[in-house]
Coordinates of C-alpha atoms in Angstrom, one line a residue:
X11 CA -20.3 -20.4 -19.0
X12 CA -20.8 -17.6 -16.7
X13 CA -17.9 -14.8 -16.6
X14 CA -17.3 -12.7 -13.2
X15 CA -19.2 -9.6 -14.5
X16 CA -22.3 -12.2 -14.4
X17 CA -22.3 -12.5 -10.9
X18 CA -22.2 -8.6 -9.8
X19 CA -25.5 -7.1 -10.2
X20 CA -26.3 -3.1 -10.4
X21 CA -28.5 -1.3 -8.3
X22 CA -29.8 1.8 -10.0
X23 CA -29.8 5.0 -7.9
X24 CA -27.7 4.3 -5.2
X25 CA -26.6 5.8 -3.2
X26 CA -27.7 9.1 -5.3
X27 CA -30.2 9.1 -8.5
X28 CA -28.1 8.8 -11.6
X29 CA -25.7 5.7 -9.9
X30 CA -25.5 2.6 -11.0
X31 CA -24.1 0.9 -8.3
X32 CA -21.9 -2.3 -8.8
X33 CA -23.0 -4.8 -6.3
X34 CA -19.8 -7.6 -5.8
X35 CA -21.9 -9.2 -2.5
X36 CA -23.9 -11.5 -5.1
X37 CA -20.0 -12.2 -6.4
X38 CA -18.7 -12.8 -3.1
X39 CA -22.0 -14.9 -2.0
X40 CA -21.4 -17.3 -5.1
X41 CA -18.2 -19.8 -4.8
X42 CA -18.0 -20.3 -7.7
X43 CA -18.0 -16.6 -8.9
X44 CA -15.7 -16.0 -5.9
X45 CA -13.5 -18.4 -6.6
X46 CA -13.3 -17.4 -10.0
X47 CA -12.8 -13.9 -9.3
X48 CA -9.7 -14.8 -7.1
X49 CA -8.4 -16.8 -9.5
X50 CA -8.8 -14.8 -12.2
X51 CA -7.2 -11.3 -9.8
X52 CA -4.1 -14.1 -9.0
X53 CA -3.4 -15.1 -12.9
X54 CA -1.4 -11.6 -13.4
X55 CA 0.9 -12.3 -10.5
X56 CA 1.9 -15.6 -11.2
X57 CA 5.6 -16.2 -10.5
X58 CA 6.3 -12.8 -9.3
X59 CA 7.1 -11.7 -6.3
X60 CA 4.7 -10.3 -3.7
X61 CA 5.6 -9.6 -0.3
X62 CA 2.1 -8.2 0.3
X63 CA -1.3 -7.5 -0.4
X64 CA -2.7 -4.3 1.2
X65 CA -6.9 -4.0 0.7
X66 CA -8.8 -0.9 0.3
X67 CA -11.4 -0.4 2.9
X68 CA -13.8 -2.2 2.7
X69 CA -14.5 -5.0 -0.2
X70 CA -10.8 -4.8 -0.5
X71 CA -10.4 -6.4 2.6
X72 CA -12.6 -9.7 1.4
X73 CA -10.6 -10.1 -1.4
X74 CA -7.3 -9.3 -0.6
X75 CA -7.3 -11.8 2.8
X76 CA -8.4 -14.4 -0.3
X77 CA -5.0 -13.7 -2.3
X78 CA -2.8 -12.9 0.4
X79 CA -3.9 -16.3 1.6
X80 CA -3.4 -18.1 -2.0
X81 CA 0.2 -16.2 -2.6
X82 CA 1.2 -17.1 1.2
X83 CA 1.9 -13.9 2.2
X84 CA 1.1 -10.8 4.9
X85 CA -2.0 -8.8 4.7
X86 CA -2.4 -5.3 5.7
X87 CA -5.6 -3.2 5.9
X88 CA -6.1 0.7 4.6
X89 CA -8.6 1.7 6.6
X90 CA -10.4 5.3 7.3
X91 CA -9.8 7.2 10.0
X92 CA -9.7 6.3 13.2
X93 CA -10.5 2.5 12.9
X94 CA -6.6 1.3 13.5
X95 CA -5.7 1.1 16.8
X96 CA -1.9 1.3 16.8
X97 CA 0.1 4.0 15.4
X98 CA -0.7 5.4 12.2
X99 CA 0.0 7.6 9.0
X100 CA -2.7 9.3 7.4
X101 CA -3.4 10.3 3.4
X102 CA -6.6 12.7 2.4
X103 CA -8.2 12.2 -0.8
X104 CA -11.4 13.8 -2.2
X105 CA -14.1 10.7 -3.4
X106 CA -16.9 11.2 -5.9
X107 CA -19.1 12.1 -3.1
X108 CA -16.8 14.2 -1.2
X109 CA -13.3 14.2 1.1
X110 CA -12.2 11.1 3.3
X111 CA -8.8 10.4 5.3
X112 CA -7.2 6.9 5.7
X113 CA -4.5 5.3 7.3
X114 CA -2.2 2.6 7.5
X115 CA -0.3 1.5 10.7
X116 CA 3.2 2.7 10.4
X117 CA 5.2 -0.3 10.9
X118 CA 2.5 -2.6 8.0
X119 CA 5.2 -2.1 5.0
X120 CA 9.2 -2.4 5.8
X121 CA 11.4 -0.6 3.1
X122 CA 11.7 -2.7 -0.2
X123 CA 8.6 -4.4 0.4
X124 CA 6.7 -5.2 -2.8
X125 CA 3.2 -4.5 -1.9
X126 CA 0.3 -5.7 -4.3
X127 CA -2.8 -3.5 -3.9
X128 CA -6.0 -4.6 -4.0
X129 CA -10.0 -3.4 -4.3
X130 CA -13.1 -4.0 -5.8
X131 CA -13.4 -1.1 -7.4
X132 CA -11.9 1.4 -9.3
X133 CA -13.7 4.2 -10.0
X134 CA -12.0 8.1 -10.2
X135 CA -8.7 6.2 -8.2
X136 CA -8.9 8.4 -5.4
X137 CA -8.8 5.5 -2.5
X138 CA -6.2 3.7 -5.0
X139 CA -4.0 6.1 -5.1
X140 CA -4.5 7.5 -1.3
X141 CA -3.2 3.7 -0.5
X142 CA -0.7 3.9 -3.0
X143 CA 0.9 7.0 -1.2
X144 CA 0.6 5.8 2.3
X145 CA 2.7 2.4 0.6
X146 CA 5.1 4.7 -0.6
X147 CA 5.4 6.8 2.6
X148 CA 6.6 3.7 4.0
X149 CA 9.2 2.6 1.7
X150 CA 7.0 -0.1 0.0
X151 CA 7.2 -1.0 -3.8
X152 CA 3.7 -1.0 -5.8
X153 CA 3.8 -4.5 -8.0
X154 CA 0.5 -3.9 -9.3
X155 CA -3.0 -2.6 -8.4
X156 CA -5.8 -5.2 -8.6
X157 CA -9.6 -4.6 -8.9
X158 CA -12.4 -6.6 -9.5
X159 CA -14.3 -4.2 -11.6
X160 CA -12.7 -1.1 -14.0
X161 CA -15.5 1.6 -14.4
X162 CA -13.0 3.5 -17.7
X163 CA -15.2 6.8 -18.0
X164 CA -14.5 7.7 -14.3
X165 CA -11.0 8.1 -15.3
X166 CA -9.3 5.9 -12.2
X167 CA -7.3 3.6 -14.7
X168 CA -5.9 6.2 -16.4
X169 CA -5.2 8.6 -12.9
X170 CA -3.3 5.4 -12.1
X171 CA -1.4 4.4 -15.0
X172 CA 0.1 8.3 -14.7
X173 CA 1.4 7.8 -11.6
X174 CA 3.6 4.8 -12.9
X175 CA 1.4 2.1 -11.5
X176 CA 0.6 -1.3 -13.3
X177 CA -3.6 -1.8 -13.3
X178 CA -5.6 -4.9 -13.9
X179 CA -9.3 -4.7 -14.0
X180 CA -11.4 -8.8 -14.5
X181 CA -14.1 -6.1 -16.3
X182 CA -15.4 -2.8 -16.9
X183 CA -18.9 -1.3 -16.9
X184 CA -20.3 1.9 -18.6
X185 CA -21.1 4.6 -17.1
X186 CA -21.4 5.6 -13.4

């Protein structure tokens, strides 16, 4: 029986020489792997409360419109900057391959909200935990951070976990 990390295939040297780049399209093209990759991202939550589910640009959009849909709640979008058209706050973060800015509209989270954050990846945490910042700026309350894929010596998990937050990962790969 296939598992989730069957479905994801790796493209080597993109988009520099020395990547191996994690590939979730072939996931997201199979229903079945999709669907089990929903299901399997939802399991954690089960029976506790989420008000919403914020998604990384850009996967984190695909697969957090899935769960917000399954759990019956709001979905709000992190995107970079300058791609929200109402009235936003903004959070800087340095990436693997450089320094990026995103944004969240500033009415998305209301005080006490409890926010369930969610990407594809999670690599060195940066876009994590620039998302988890802007949820914070607005008063919102991190339930837990959801990704499809954990890469562990990239140090993301662990960048995470410091900062209080509660990480699930459906599987890791070595390396970059």
């Amino acid at each position: 029986m296939k598992q989730v990390q069957d479905y994801i295939r790796t493209i080597v040297d993109f988009p520099h020489e020395g990547i191996m780049f994690r590939d979730v399209t072939t996931l997201f093209a199979d229903p079945r792997g999709f669907r089990m990759a929903i299901d399997q991202m939802l399991h954690p939550y089960a029976g506790i409360a989420i008000d919403k589910v914020v998604g990384l640009e850009a996967r984190g959009f695909i697969l957090g419109g899935a769960i917000a849909h399954q759990l019956s709640v709001g979905f709000v979008p992190i995107r970079k900057k300058g791609k929200l058209p109402g009235k936003t706050i903004a959070q800087d973060y340095v990436l693997e391959y450089g320094e990026a800015t995103v944004e969240i509209h500033d009415d998305a989270i209301q005080p006490g909200e409890r926010v369930l954050v969610v990407d594809d990846l999670l690599a060195t945490g940066g876009t994590a935990e620039a998302g988890i910042k802007l949820i914070e700026k607005l008063g919102g309350k991190i339930v837990s951070c959801a990704f499809i894929i954990d890469l562990p010596e990239l140090g993301g998990r662990k960048r995470l976990e410091a900062m209080g937050m509660d990480v699930h990962a459906l599987c890791a790969f070595d390396g970059m």
